CSV table of C-alpha atoms in Angstrom, one decimal:
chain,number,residue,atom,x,y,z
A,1,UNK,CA,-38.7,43.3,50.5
A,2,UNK,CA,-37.0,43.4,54.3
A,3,UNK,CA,-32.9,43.1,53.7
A,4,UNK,CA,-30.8,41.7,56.2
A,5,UNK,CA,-27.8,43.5,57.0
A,6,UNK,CA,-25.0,42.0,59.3
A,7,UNK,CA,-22.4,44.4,60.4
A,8,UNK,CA,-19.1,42.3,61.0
A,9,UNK,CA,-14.9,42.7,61.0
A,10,UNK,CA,-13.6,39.6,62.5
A,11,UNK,CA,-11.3,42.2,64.9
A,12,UNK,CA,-12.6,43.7,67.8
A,13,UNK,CA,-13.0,47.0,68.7
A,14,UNK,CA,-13.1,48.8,65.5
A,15,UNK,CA,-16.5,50.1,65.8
A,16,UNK,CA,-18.6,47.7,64.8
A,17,UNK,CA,-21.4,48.3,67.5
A,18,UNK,CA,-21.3,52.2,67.3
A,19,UNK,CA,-21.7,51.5,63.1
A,20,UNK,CA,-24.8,49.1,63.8
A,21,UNK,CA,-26.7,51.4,66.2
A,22,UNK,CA,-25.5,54.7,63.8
A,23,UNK,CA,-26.1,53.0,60.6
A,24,UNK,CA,-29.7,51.4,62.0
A,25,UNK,CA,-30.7,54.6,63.3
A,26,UNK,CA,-29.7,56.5,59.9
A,27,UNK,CA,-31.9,54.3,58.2
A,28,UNK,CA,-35.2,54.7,60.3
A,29,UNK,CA,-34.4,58.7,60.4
A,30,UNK,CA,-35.0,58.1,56.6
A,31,UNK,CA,-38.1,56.3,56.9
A,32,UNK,CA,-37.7,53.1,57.1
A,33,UNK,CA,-38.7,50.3,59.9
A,34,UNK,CA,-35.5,49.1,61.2
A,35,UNK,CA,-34.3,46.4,63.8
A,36,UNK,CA,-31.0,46.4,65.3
A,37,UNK,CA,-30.3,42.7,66.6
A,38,UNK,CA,-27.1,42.0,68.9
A,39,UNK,CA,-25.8,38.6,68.5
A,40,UNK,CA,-23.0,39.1,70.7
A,41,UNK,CA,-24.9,37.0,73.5
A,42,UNK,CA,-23.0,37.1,76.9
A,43,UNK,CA,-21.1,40.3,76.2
A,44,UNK,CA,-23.9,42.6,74.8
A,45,UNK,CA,-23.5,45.8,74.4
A,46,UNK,CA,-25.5,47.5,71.6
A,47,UNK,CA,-28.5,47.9,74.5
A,48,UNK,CA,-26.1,50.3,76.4
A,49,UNK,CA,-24.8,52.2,73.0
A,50,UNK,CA,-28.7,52.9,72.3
A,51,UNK,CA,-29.9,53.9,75.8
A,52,UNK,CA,-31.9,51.1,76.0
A,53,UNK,CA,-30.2,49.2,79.1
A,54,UNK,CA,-32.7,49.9,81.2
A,55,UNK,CA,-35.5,48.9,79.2
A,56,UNK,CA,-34.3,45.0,78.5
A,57,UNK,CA,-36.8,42.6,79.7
A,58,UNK,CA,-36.6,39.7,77.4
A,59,UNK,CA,-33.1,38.6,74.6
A,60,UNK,CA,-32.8,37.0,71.3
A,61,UNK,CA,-32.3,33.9,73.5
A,62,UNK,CA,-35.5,34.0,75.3
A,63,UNK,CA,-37.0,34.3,71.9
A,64,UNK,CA,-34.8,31.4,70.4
A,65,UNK,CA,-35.8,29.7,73.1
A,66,UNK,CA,-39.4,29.9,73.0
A,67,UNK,CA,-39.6,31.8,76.5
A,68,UNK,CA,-40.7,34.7,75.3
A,69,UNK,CA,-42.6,36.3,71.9
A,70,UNK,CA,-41.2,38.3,69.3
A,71,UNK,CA,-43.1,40.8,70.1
A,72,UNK,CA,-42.6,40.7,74.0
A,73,UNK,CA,-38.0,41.1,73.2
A,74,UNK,CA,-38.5,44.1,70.9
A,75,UNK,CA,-37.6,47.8,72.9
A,76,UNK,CA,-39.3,50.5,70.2
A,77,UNK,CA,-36.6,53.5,70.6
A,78,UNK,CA,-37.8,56.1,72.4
A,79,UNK,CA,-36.1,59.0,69.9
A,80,UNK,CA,-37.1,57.5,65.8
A,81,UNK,CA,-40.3,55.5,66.6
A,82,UNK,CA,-39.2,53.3,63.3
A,83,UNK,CA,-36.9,51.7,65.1
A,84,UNK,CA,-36.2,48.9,67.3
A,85,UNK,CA,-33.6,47.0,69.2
A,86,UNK,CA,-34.0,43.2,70.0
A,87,UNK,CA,-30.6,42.4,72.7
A,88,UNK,CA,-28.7,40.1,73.3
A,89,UNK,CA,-28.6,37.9,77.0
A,90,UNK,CA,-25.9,38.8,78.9
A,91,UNK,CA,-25.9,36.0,81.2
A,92,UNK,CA,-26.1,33.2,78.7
A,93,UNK,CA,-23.4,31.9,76.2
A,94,UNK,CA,-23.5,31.4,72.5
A,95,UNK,CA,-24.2,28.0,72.1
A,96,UNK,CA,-27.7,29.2,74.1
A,97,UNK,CA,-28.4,29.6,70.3
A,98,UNK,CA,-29.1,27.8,67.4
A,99,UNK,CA,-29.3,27.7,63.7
A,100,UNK,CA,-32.9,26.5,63.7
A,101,UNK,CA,-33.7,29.6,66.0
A,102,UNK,CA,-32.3,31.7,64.5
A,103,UNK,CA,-34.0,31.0,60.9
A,104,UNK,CA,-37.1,31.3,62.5
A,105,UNK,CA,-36.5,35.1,64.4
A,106,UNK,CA,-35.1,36.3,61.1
A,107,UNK,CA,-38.0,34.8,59.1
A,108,UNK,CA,-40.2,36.7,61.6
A,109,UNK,CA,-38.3,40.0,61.4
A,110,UNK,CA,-38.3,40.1,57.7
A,111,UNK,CA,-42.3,40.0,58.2
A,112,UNK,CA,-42.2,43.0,60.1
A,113,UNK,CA,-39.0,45.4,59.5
A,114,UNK,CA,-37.4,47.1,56.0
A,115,UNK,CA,-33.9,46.4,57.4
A,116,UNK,CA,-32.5,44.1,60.2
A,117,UNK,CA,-29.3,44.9,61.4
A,118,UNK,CA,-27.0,42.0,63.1
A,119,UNK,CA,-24.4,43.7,64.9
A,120,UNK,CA,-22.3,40.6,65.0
A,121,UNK,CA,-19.8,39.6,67.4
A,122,UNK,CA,-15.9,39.8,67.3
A,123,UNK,CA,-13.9,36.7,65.8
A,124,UNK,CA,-15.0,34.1,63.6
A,125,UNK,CA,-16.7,31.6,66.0
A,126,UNK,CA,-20.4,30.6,65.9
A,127,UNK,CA,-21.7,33.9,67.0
A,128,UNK,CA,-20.0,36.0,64.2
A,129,UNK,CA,-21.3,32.6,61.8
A,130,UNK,CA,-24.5,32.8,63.3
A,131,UNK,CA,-24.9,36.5,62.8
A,132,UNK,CA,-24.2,36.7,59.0
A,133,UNK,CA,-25.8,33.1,58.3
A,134,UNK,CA,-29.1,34.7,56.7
A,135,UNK,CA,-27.0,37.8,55.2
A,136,UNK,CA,-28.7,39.5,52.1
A,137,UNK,CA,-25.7,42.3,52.9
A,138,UNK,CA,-23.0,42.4,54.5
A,139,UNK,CA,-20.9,45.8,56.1
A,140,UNK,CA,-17.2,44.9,56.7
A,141,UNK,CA,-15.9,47.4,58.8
A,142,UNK,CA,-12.6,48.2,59.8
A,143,UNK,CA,-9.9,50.4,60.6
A,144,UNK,CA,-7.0,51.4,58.2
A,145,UNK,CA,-4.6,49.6,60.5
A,146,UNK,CA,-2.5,46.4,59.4
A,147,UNK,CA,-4.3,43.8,61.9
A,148,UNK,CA,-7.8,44.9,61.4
A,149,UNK,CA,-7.3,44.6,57.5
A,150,UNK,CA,-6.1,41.6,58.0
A,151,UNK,CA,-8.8,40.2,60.5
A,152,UNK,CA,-11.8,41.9,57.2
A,153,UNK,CA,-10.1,39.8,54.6
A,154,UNK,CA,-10.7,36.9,56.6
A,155,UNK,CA,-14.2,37.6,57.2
A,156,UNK,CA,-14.7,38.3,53.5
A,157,UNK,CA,-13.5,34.6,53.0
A,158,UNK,CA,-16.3,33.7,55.6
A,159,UNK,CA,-18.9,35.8,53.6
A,160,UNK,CA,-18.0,34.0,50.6
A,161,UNK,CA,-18.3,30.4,52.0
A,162,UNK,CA,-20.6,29.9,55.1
A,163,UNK,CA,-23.5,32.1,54.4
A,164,UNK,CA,-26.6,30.8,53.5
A,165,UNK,CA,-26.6,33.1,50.1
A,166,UNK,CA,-22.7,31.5,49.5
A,167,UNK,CA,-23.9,27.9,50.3
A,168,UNK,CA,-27.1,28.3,47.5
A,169,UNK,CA,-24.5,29.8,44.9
A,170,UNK,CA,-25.1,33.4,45.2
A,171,UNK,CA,-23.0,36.3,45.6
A,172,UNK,CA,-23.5,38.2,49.4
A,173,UNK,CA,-22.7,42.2,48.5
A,174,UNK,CA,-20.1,43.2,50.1
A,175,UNK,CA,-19.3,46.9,51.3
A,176,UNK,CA,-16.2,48.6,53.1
A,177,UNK,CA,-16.8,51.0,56.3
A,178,UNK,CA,-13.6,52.8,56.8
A,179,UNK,CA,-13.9,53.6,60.5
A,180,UNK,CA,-11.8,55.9,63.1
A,181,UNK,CA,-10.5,57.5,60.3
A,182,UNK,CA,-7.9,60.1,61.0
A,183,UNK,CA,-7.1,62.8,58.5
A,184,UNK,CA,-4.4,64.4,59.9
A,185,UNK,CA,-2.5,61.0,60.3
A,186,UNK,CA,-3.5,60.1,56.8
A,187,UNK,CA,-2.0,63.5,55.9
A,188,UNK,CA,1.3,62.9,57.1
A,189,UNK,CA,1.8,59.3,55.4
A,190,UNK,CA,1.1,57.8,59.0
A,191,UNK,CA,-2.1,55.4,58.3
A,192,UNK,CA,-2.5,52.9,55.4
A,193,UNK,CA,-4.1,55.1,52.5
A,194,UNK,CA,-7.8,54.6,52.1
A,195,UNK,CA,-6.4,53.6,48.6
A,196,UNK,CA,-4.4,50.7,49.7
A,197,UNK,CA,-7.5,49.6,51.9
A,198,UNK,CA,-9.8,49.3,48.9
A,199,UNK,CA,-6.8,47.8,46.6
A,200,UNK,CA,-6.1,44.8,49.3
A,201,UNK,CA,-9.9,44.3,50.3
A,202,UNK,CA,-11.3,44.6,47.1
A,203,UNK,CA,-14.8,45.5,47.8
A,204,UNK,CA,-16.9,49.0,47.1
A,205,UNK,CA,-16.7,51.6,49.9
A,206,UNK,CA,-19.6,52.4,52.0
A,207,UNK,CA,-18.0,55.1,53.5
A,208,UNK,CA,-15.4,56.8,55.7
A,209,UNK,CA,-16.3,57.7,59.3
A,210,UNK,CA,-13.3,60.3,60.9
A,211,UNK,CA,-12.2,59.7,64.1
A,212,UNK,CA,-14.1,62.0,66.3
A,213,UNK,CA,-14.9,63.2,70.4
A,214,UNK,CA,-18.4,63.1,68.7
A,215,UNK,CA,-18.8,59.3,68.8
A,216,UNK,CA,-17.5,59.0,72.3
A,217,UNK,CA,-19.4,62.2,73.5
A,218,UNK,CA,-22.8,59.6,72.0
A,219,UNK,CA,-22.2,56.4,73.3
A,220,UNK,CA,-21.2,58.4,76.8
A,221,UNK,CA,-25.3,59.6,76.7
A,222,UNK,CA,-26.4,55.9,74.9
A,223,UNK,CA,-27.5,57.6,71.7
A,224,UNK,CA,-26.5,56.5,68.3
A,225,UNK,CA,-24.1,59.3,66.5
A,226,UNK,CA,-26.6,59.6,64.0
A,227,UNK,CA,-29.4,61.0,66.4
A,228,UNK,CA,-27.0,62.6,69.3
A,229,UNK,CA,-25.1,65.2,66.5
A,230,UNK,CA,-26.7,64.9,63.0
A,231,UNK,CA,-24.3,67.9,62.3
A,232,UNK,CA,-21.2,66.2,63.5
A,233,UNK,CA,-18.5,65.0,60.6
A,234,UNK,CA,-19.2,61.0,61.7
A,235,UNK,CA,-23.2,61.8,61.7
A,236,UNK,CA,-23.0,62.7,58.5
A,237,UNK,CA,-20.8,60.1,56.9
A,238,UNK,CA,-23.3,57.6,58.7
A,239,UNK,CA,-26.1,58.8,56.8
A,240,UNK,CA,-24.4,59.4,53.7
A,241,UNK,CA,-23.9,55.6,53.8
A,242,UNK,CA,-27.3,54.8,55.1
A,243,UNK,CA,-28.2,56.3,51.9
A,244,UNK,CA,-26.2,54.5,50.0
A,245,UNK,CA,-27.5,51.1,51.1
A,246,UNK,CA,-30.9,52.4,50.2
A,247,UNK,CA,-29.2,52.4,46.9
A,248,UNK,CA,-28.5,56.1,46.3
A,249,UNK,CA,-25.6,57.4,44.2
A,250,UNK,CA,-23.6,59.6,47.0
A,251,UNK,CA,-20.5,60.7,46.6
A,252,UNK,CA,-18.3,59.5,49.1
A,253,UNK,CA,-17.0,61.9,51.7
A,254,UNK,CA,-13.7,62.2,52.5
A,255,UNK,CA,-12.7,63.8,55.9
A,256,UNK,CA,-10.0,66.5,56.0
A,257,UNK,CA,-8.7,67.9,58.9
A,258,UNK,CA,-9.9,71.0,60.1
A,259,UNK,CA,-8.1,73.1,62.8
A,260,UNK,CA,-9.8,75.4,65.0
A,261,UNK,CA,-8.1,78.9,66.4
A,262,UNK,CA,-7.0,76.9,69.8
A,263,UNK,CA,-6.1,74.1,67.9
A,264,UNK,CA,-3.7,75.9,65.7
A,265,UNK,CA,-2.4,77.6,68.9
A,266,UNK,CA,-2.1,74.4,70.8
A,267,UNK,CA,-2.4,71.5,68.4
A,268,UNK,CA,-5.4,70.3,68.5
A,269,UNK,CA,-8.1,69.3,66.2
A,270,UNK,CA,-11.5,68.3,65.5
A,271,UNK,CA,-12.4,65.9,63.1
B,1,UNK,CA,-14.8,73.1,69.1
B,2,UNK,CA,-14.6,77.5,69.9
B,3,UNK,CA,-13.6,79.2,72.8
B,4,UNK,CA,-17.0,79.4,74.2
B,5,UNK,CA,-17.7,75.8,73.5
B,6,UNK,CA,-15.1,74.8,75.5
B,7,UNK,CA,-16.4,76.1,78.5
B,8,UNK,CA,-20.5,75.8,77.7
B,9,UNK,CA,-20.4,72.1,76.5
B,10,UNK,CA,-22.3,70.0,78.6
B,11,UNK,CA,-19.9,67.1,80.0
B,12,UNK,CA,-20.6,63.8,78.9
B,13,UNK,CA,-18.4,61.6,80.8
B,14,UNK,CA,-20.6,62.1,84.4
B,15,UNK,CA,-23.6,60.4,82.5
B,16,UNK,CA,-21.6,57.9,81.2
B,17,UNK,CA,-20.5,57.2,84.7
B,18,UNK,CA,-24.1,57.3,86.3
B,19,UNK,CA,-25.1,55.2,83.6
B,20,UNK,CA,-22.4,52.6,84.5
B,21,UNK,CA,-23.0,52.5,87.9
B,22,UNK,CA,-26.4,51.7,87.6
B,23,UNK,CA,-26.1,48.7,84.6
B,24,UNK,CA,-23.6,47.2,86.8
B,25,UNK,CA,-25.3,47.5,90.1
B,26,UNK,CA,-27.9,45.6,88.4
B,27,UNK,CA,-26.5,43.4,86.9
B,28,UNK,CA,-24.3,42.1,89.7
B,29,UNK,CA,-27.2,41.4,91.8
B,30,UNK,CA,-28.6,39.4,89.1
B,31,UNK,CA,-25.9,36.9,88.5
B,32,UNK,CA,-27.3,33.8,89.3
B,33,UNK,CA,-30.8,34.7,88.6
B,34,UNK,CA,-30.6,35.5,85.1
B,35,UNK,CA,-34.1,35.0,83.9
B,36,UNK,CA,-35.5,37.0,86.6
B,37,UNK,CA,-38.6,38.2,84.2
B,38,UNK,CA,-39.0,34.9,82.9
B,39,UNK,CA,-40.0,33.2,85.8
B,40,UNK,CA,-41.8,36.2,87.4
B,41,UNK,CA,-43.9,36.4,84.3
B,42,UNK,CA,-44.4,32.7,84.4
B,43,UNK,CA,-45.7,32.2,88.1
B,44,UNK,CA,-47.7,35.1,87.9
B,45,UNK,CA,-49.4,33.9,84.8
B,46,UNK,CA,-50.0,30.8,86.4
B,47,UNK,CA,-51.9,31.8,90.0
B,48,UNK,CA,-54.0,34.3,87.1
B,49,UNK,CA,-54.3,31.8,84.7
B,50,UNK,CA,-56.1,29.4,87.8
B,51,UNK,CA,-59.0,32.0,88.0
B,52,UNK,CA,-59.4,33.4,84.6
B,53,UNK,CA,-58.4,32.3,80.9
B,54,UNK,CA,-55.9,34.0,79.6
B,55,UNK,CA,-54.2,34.5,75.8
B,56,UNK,CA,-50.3,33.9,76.4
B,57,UNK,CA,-49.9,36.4,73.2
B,58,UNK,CA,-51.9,39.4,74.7
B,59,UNK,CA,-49.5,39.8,77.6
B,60,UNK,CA,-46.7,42.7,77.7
B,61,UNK,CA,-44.1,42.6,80.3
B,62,UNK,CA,-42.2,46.5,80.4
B,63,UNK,CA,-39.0,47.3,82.4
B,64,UNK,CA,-37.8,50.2,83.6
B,65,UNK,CA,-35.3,51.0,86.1
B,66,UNK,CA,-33.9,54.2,87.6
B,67,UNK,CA,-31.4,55.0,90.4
B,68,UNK,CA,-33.7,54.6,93.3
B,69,UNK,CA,-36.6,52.2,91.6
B,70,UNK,CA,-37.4,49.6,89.3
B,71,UNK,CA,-40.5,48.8,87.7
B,72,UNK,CA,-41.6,45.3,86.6
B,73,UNK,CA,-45.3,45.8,84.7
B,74,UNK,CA,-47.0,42.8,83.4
B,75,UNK,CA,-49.9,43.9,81.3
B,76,UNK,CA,-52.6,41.3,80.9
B,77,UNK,CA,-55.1,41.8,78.1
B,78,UNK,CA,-58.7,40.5,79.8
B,79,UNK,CA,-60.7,38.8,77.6
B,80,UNK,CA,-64.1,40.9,76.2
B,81,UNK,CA,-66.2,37.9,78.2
B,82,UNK,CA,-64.4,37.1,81.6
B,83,UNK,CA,-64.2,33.3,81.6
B,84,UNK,CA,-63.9,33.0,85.2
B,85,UNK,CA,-63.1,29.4,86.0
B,86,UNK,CA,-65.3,27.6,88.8
């Protein structure tokens, strides 16, 4: 049965859109038929982080709408031929969409797709409502920072209260990504402890993605991490938690720093 | 990164910039005329649709642009009998 995923954090900026396309793209490199969806209509951005940009003809709002089909919005990736990408319009705004609307395009992607990722928008405003409304999962990602653990314990309120799982009495499942993760910081007692994270948020870890040149280098080239660098320390801890929403038992990761000879000499290092 | 990858590794930031350029380009001349495609696809369909029946659900609009050219291709399934209209 098709699961819908929304990828939220209330905060902006901590990676929420590189996590979608990664996480998305981890889980059709493994097989399955995925759909990343970008609800963040007027600001969009999840086209450019795929490589897509080019290729955007019709949004989720001309689909909404009725201007355009399914069918006719979906871009097939040109790289994992499982998966797709359905934008978001830039020009319009989010009230261009509604709840109604957007019953019936998820209805219609559950028909077709394993998962369908909603790489929700920042805040807590219809768009980020609107995004986890038909939520069978939810990925709460932040950043082991004070404001952005803030901004995910809000959110879980949200998830707990507006979904359409919370309104019928169910549970949403919940699951931490630990993003821009920085084990040399961590090392010297300068970043909240991945500990403290977990023991204020409460919820299981999906995993811990470092802080890495790797993710810049990808969206630079508009290729998920996952497909630019499968070697890379973040390409890995994508798919290790790609498998574990596939429901694998996979030990989580945790980055250490590792110093190269130049680093040493000149302090650098590479996640 | 090693010694030699330092100075082998293939720069990134130039495509992000070319990349850039070109989005924006875009979509600054579009502002204003935001459903471009939409309303391309629809007055097309309709001078077609005056001569020939069509099926609204067999027709495939692609996009592609590039630095010098863009492509608009509306792909219009015929039906197996051509129904042209008198």
């Amino acid at each position: 049965m098709a699961k819908v995923l929304v990828v939220t954090s209330g905060k902006g900026g901590v990676g929420k859109t590189t996590s979608s396309a990664a996480l998305g793209a981890a889980l059709a490199q493994a097989g399955k038929n995925v759909v990343v969806v970008d609800f963040d209509v007027g600001l969009r951005n999840l086209d450019l982080i795929m490589g897509a940009e080019r290729r955007v003809v019709f949004d989720l709002v001309n689909v909404v709408q009725g201007d355009a089909k399914l069918a006719q919005a979906l871009i097939r990736d040109k790289r994992v031929e499982t998966l797709s990408l359905l934008p978001a319009s830039q020009t319009r705004d989010k009230d261009a969409l509604t709840p109604e609307g957007i019953e019936r395009v998820i209805n219609e992607l559950r028909e077709k797709f394993d998962w369908i990722v909603c790489d929700s928008p920042a805040g807590i405003e219809r768009g980020a409502t609107l995004a986890m409304r038909h939520a069978d999962l939810a990925v709460v990602v932040t950043n082991p920072e004070v404001s952005s653990v803030r901004d995910a314990d809000r959110i879980i309120g949200i998830l707990d209260s507006k979904t359409a799982k919370a309104e019928a009495g169910e549970q949403i499942e919940k699951h931490l990504l630990l993003t821009r993760y920085d084990a040399g910081r961590a090392a010297r007692g300068e970043m909240l402890k991945i500990e403290d994270v977990l023991e204020i948020l409460a919820i299981p870890l999906l995993g811990i993605i470092p802080d890495s040149e790797d993710v810049l280098r990808a969206s630079n080239v508009g290729c998920p991490v996952t497909l630019h660098n499968p070697a890379s320390a973040p390409a890995r801890a994508y798919a290790e938690a790609a498998r574990r929403l596939m429901g694998e038992m996979v030990d989580v990761t945790l980055p250490i720093e590792k110093k190269t000879l130049m680093g040493r000499l000149f302090g650098w290092k590479v996640a | 990164m090693s010694i030699f990858g330092f100075f082998t590794r293939t720069r990134t930031a130039p495509v992000a910039r070319e990349r850039l350029q070109l989005l924006l380009a875009h979509e600054r001349s579009l502002s204003g005329k935001s459903d471009l495609a939409v309303i391309l696809r629809e007055e097309i369909l309709a001078v077609i649709a005056k001569h020939i029946t069509i099926d609204r659900e067999k027709v495939k609009v692609k996009l592609d642009r590039d630095g010098t050219i863009s492509t608009l291709e509306i792909d219009i399934e015929m039906p197996e009998v051509v129904a042209v209209k008198t």
